[in-house]
XYZ file of C-alpha atoms in Angstrom:
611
model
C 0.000 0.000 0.000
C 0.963 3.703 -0.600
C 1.878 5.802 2.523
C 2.558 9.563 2.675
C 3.160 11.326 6.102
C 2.498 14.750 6.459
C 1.968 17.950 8.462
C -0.609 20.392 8.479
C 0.743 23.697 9.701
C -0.112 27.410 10.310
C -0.623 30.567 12.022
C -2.862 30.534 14.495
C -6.619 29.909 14.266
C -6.159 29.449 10.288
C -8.389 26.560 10.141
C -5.923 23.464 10.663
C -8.004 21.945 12.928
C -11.027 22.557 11.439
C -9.467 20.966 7.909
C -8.169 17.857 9.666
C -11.790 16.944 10.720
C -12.969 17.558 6.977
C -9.998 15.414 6.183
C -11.579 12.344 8.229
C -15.470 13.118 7.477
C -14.877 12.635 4.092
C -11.979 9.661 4.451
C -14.943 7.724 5.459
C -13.247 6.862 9.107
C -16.687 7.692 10.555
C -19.779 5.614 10.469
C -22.881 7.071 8.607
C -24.324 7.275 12.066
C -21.413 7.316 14.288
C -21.803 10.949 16.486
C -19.063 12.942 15.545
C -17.560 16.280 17.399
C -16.569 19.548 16.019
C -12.560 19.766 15.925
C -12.351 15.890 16.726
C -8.399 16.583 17.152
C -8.975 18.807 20.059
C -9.558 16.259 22.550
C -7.661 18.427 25.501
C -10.269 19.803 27.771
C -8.237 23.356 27.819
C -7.989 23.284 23.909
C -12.094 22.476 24.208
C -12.137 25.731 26.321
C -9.710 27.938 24.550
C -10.611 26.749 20.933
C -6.675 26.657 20.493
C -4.353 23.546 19.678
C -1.755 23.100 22.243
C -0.578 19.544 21.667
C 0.287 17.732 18.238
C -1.636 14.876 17.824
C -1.130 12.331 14.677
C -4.534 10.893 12.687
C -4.674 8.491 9.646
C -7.007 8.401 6.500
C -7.153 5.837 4.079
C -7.857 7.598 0.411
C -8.626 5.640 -2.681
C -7.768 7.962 -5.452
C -6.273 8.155 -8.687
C -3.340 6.538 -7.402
C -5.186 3.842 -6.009
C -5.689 3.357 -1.924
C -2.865 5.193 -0.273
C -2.863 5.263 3.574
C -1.971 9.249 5.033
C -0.603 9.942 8.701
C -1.776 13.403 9.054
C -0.324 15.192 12.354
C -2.117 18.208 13.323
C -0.430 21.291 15.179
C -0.636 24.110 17.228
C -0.388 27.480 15.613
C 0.164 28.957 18.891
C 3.965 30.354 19.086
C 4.243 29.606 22.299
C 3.687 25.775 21.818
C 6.196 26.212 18.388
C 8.426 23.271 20.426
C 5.830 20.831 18.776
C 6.139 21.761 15.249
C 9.896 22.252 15.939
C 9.643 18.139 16.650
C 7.322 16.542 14.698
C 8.438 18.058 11.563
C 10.975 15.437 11.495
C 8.986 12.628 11.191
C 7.572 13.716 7.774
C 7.873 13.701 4.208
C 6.155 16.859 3.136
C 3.522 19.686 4.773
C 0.554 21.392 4.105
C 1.013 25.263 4.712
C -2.534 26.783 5.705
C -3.131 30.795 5.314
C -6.338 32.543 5.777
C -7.550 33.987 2.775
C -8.515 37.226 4.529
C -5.619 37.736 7.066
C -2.991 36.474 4.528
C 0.818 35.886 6.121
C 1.476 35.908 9.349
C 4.130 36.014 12.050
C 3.985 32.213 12.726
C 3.142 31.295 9.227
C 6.921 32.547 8.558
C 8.127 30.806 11.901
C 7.181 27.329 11.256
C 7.408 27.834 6.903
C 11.164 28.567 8.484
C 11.735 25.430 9.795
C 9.731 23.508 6.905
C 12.075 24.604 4.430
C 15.307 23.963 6.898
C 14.587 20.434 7.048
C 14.037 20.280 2.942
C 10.886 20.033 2.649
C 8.356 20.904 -0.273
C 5.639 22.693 1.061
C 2.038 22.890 -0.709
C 0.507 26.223 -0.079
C -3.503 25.782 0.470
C -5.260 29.031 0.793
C -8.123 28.801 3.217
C -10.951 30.360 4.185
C -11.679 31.715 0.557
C -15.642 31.926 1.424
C -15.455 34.865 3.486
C -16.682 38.067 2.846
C -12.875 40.170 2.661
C -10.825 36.985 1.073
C -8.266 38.254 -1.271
C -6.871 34.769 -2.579
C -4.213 36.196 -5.279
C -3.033 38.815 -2.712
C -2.525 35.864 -0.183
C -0.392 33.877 -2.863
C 1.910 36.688 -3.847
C 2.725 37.425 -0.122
C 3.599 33.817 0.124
C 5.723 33.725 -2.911
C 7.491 36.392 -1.138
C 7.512 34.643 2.191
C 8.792 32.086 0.248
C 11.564 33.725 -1.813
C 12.915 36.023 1.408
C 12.998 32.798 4.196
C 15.799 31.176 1.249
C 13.774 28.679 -0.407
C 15.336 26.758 -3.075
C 14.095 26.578 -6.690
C 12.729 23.242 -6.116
C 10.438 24.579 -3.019
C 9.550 28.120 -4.972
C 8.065 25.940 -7.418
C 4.985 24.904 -4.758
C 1.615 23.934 -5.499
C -1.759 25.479 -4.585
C -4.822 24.923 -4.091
C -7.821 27.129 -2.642
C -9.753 25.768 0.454
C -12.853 25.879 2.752
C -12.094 23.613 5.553
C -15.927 24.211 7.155
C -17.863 23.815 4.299
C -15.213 20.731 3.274
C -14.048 21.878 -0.422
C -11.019 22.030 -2.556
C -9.980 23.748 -5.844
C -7.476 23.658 -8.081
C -8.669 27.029 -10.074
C -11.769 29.188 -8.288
C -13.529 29.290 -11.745
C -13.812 25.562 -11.383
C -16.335 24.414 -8.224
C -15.711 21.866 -6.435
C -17.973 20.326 -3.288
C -15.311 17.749 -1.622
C -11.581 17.599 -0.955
C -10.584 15.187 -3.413
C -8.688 17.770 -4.912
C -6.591 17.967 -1.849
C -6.081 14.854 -1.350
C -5.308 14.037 -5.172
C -2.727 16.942 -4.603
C -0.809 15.070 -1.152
C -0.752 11.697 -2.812
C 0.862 13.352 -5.990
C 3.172 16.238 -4.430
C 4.731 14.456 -1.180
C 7.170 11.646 -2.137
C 6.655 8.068 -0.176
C 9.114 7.456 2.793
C 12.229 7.104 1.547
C 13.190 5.120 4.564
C 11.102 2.423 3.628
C 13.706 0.989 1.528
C 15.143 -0.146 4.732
C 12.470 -2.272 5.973
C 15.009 -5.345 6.106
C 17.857 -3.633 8.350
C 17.396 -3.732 12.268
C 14.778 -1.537 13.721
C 15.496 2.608 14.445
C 12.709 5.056 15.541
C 13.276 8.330 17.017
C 11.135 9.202 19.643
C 9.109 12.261 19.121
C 6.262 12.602 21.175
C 5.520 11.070 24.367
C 2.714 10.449 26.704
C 1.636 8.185 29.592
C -1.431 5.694 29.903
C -2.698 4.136 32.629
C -2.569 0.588 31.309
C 0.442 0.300 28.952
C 2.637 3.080 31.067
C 5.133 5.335 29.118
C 3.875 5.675 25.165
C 6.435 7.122 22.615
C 5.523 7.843 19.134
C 7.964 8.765 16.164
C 8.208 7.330 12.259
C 9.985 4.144 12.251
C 13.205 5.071 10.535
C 14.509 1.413 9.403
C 13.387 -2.297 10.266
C 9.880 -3.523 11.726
C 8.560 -2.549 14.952
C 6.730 -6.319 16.263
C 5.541 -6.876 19.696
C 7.901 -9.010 22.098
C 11.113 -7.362 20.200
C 13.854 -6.488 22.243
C 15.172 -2.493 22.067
C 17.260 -0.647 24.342
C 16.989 3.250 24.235
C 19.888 5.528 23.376
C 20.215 9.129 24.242
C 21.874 11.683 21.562
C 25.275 11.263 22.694
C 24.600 7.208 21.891
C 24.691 6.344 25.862
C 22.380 3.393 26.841
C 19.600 4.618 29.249
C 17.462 1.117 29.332
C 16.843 -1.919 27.938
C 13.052 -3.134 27.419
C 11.014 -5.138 25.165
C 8.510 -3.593 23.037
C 4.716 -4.991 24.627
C 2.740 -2.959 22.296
C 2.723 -1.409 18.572
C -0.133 1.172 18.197
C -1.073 2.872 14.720
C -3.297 5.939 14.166
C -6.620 4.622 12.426
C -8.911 7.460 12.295
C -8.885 9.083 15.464
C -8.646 5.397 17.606
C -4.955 3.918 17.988
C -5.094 0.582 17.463
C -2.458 -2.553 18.303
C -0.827 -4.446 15.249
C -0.180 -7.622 16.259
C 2.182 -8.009 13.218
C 4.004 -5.011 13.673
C 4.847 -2.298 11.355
C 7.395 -1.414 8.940
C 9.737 1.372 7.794
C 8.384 4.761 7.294
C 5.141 4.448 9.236
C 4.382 5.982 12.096
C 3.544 4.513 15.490
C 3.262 4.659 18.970
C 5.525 1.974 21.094
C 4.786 0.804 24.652
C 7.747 -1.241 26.921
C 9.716 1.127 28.423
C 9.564 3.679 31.213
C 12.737 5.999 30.906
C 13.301 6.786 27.651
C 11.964 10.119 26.122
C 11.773 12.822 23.679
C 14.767 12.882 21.457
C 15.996 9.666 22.663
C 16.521 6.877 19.659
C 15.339 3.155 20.070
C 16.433 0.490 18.210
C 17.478 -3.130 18.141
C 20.024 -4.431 20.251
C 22.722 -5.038 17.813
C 23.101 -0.824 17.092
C 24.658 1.712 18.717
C 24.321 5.333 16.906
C 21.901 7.336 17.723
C 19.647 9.186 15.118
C 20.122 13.118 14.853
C 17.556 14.757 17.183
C 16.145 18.415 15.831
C 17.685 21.232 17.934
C 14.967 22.727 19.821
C 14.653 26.756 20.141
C 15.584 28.384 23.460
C 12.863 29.374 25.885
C 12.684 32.981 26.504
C 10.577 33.521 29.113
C 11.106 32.324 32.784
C 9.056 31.775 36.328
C 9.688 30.953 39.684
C 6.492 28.784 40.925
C 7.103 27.739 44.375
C 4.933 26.236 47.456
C 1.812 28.410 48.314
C 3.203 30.021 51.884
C -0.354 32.053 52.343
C -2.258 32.136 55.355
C -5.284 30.222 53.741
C -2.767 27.451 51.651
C -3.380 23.684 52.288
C -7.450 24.695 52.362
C -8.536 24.059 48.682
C -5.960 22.045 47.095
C -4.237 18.131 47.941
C -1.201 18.782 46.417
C 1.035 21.012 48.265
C 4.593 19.828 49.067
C 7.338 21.140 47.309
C 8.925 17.279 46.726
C 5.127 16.838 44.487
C 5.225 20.392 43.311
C 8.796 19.519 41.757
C 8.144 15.595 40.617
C 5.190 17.773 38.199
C 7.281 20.005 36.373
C 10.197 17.552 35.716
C 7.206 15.352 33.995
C 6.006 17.977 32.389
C 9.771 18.861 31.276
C 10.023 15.957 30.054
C 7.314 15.384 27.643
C 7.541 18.964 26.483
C 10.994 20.028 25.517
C 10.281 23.755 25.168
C 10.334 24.117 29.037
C 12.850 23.627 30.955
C 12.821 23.400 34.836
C 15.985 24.111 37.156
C 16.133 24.171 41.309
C 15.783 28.056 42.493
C 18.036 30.128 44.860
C 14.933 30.760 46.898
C 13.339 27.671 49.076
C 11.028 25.264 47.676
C 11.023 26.936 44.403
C 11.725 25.934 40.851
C 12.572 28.125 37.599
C 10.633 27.075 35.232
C 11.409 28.423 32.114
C 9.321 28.166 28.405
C 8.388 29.932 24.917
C 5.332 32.790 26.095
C 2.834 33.110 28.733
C 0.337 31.141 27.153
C 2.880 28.180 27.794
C 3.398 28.523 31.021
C -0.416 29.553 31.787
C -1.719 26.283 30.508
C 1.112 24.403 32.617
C -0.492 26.001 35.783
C -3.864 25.619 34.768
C -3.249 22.018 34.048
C -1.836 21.785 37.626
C -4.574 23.496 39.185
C -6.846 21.177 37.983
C -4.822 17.823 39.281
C -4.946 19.677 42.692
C -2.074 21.668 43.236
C -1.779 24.469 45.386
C 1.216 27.005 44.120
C 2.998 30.570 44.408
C 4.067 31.823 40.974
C 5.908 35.085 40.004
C 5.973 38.171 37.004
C 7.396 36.356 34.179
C 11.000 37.365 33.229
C 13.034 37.250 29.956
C 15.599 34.807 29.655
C 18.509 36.997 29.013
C 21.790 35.565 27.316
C 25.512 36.959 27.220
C 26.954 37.876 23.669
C 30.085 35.433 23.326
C 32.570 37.926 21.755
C 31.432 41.183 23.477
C 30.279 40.497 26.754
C 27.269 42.346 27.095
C 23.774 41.037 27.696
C 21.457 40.195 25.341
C 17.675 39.947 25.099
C 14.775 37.927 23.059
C 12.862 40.298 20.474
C 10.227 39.458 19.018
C 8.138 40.109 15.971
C 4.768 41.873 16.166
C 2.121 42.119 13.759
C -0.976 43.874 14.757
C -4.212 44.110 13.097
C -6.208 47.349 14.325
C -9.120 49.874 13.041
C -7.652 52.876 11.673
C -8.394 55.257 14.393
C -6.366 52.762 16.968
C -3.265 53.070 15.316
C -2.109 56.324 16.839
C -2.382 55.177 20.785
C -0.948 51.513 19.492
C 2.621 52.591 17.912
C 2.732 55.734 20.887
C 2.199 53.163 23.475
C 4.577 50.440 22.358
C 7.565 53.193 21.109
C 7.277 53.936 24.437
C 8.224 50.175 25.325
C 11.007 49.903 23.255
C 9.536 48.663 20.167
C 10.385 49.990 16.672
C 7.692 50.467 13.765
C 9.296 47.980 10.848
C 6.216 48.992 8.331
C 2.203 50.224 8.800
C -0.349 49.458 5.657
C -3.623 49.494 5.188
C -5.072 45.858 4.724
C -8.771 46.364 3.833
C -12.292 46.545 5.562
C -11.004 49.721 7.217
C -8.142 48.078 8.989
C -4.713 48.732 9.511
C -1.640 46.198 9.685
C 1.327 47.573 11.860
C 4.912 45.264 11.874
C 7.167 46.210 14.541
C 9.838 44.434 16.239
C 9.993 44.784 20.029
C 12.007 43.494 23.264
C 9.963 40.563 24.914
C 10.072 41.944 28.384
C 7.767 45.148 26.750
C 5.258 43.092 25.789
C 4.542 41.083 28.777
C 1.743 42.183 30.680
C 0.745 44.763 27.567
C -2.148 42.640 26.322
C -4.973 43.818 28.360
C -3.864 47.085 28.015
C -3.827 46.742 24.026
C -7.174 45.494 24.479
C -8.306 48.372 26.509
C -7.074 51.429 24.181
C -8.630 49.131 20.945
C -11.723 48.810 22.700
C -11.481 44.850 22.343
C -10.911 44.899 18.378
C -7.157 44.883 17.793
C -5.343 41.270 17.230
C -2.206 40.765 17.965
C 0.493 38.555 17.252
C 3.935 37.977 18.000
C 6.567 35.435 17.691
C 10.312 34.969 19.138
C 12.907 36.341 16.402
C 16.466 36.444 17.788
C 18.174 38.089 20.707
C 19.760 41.629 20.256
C 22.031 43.594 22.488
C 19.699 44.830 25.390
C 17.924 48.045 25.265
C 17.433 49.267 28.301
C 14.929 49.935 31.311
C 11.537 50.495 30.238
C 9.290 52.237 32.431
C 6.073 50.856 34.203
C 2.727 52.066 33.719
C 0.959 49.853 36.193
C -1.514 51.599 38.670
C -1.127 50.710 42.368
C -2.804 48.157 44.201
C -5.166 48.201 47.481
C -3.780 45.747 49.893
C -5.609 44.157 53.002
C -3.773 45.439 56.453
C -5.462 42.294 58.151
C -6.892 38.964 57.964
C -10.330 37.761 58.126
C -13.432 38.270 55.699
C -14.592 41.201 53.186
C -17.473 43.596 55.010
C -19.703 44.855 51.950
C -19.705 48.165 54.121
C -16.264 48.638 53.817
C -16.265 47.093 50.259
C -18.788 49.846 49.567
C -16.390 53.028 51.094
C -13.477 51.727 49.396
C -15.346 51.591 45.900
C -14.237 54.998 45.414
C -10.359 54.230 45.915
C -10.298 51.750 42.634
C -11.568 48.446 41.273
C -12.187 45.703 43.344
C -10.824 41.963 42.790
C -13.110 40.597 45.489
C -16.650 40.887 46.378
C -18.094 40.756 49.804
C -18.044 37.663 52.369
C -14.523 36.502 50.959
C -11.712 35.408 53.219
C -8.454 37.557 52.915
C -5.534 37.861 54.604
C -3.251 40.816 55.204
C -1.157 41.458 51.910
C -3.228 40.490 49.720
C -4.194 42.347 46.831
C -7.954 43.038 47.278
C -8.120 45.753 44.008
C -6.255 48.646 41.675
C -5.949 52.044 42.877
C -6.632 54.798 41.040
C -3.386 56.246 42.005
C 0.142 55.449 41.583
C 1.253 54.050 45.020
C 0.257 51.329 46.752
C -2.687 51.539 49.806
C -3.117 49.531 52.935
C -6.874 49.401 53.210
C -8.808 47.552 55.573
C -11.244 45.669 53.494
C -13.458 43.987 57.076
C -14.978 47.327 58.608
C -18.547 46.830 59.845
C -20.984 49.502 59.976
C -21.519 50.648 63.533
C -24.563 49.679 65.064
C -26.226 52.042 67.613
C -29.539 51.522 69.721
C -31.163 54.176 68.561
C -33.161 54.671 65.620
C -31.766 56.430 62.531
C -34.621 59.423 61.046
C -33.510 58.310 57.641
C -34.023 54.789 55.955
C -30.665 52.694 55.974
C -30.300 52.072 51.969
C -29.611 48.299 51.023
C -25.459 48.213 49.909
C -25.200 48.086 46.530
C -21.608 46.718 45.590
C -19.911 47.031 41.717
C -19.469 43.258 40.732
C -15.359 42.671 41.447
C -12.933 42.390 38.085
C -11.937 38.630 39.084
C -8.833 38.333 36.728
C -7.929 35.273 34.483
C -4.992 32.895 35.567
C -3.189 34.980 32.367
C -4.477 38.272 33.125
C -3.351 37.849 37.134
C 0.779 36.483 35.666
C 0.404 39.315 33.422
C -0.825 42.284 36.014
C 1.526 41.276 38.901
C 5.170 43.640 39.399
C 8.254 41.743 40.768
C 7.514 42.337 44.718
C 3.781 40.392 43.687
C 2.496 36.609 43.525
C 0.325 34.923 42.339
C -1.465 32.630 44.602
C -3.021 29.138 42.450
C -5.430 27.412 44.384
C -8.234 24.663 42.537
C -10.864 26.769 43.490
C -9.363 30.575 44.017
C -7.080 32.621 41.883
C -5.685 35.320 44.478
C -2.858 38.107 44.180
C -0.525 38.841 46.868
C 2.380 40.509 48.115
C 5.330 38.599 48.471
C 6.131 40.037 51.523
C 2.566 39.998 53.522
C 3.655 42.571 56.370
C 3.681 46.284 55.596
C 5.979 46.894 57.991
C 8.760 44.739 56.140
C 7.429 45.647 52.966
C 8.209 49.364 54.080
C 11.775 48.430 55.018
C 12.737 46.190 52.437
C 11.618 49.393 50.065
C 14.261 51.354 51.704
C 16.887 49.058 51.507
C 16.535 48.774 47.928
């Protein structure tokens, strides 16, 4: 039988997903009446929620087309930047990729990012323009600027000269030429079989077995799983493999118990095994990992792992030390805190997790917010109670010179007209230079800049706020540059609690007037915590538990019911992003709180001085 592998990548919220489940509809992996779900590949319950794709995940049609029944492994990825460490991996394991841009929104900053490192490992993209039903599409403006894209990442002859094809992944269609309908995908699939070359490795079905592992994941029943293409030889249950790191050291030997292959969106075992150039998921061992090679006993080189990019933002979560920890969550020692983030290290290699100066705290270090957000949301949900701080840069020393450097990053922006003008003022202000600013239709305006990192974390609520919720932005890592600088905060102050106990909607109500509230009234607090923004500049110690005094005699006017503002309860994102450096954030399963790190004013007064 035929077999192609191949990779559907894009920019964010481009439609992969929504393709992929077109893909399988019309594959015929469903039963007429067999219940399906919308974005079948996003079977995370936070990429449910956030109608994002954070893991890859691999899927497998069978197509009987012109060149008879060919069997595809389609892997679906994120278009997130911040989860770019998949694509980085799984890119390796195929033979060619399917490049999705929107029609409307045309190229942007992590179509280029993961086009990059499609064309770095030699292969021969095929451009599909999406989305070409809606209202502003501009298909032949979309394929020019990906010529371009094209022409200025390097591409060779062989890769300018890509196909394309024009797309609506919801209503499930394919063209060759617009003037031509079309009302399935065959086109698209016609164009795969045709365009991406079969496994070359499969000539080596009869040399001992190779597989580099590439994705990994744990199940309750079989243990450790680790999926990759089979690079030479026949994966068959009962064989014996050891594991190899990249430097070719032995980490364990093992027999393989299980060989799982992607049908559809089930995995199921082959009792025969599989060859050469498919890919698979292998159960047996329990210390091997991500980049690690196995392969039959009788070899000893390891295969050539993909370099993964450098994280460039860092953390320190450490144990919850509040008055109220240990109350809402079972996990709370610093021995389980750590045992979490070296598994999570593990199966993602875009975050890496080191011991901090500080007690029971750990650096954990990864591509964006969103990254590390979704690592502490995931943890909040197992149970865990923890501490986390503002995100930092990761900062890195020039070689040669000597002097520090930091991640910048490049920023497209997508705003009405009228925005534009607070937009560029605001992020000049922050660092960032204006690269180029042109209209791009329907009364918008796209503005390219390329800005420091560190300016741009906590700036997305704000961008939010001066576009009145209608800007888009998006930015991806670039390369690190010689640093540029202090850049001045614009954060409010904060109302902190001078005591413990619970919030009085009396004094809830008479400190309305001093800023926004985070809490509402009947909550427990504690002193230093952060109970709401001040209007002002500096910081407030408020006391958020004064009572109305009660007298025995009889008021001549009517005591009014208290009518409180409902609080601003910030988002796990929006509380890493608001915080300052002397701030926490406290995690709890059922409470998202911000505090000072240091809870008494007293020492928070000194330790001012002193610095």
């Amino acid at each position: 039988m035929n077999l192609r592998n191949i990779a559907i990548i894009a920019h964010v919220d481009h439609g992969k997903t929504t393709l992929v489940d077109a893909l399988l509809a019309q594959s015929g992996v469903f039963r007429a009446n067999e219940a399906t779900v919308e974005r079948a590949m996003d079977s995370n319950d936070q990429e449910r929620e956030r109608g994002i794709t954070i893991l890859a995940k691999c899927t497998s049609v069978l197509w009987n087309g012109k060149a008879g029944e060919t069997r595809i492994n389609i892997i679906d990825t994120p278009g997130h930047a911040d989860f770019g460490g998949e694509v980085e991996r799984i890119l390796g394991m195929v033979d060619g990729c399917v490049i999705l841009v929107d029609a409307e929104e045309g190229v942007m900053p992590q179509t280029k990012f993961v086009l990059g490192k499609a064309l770095k490992l030699g292969l021969r993209p095929i451009l599909c323009i999406n989305k070409v039903d809606r209202a502003h599409a501009d298909p032949d403006r979309v394929h020019n600027e990906a010529f371009d894209l094209f022409a200025a990442m390097g591409a060779t002859d062989e890769q300018l000269d890509f196909p394309h094809i024009y797309a609506s992944g919801r209503s499930g269609w394919a063209t060759l030429d617009l003037n031509v309908p079309s009302d399935n995908l065959a086109p698209l699939f016609d164009l795969i079989v045709d365009h991406v070359p079969p496994p070359a490795v499969q000539a080596k079905v009869n040399e001992p077995f190779q597989m580099l592992a590439v994705l990994i994941e744990s199940d309750p029943f079989l243990g450790r799983i680790l999926t990759g293409r089979i690079a030479q030889g026949k994966a068959t249950p009962g064989l014996a493999i050891k594991a190899l790191n990249r430097d070719g050291q032995e980490i364990e030997r093992g027999r393989i118990t299980k060989v799982l292959a992607f049908r559809g969106l089930k995995r199921q075992p082959l009792d025969e095994g599989s060859e050469a150039g498919d890919i698979v998921a292998i159960a047996g061992l329990s210390k091997a990992t991500v980049a690690d090679t196995l392969c039959d006993m009788s070899l000893d080189t390891a295969l050539p792992a993909q370099p993964i990019d450098p994280p460039t933002i860092s953390m320190t979560v450490s144990v919850n030390d509040s008055p109220l920890a240990g109350r809402e969550g079972s996990k709370v020692q610093s021995r389980v805190i750590r045992d979490r983030l070296l598994k999570e290290a593990e199966s993602n290699v875009a975050i890496r997790v080191t011991e901090s100066g500080e007690k029971d705290a750990f650096e954990v270090a990864g591509r964006g917010e969103l990254q590390l957000g979704v690592l502490i949301e995931n943890m909040r949900r197992e149970g865990f109670e923890v501490a986390i701080s503002r995100p930092r840069v990761v900062y890195q020393t020039d070689p040669e010179t000597g002097e520090r450097m930091e991640p910048i990053e490049d920023v497209m922006i997508d705003v009405d007209e009228e925005f534009t003008g607070v937009v560029i003022e605001k992020l000049s202000a922050r660092k960032a230079e204006l690269k180029d600013m042109a209209p791009s239709g329907a009364g918008k305006t796209r503005i390219q800049l390329k800005s420091p990192s560190r300016s741009l974390i906590g700036y997305q609520g704000e961008f939010l706020t001066d576009t009145r919720g209608s800007g888009v932005l998006n930015r991806v890592f670039s390369h690190y540059e010689a640093y540029k600088g202090p850049i001045e905060q614009q954060r409010k102050g904060v109302l902190v609690s001078n005591s413990d106990g619970e919030t009085a909607a009396y004094a809830l109500w008479n400190l309305e007037e001093r800023g926004v509230m985070f809490v509402g009234a009947g909550e427990k607090t504690y002193m230093g915590m952060i109970i709401g923004e001040n209007s002002r500049a500096d910081d407030l110690d408020v006391n958020p538990m004064k009572a109305k005094q009660l007298t025995n005699v009889r008021a001549s006017g009517k005591d009014e019911a208290i009518r409180l503002t409902p609080p601003r309860r910030p988002t796990l994102e929006q509380a890493i992003a608001y915080i300052e450096d002397d701030e926490l954030v406290e995690v709890t399963p059922l409470n998202i709180r911000l505090r000072k790190k240091e809870l008494n004013p007293s020492f928070r007064k000194k330790r001012a001085k002193e610095d």
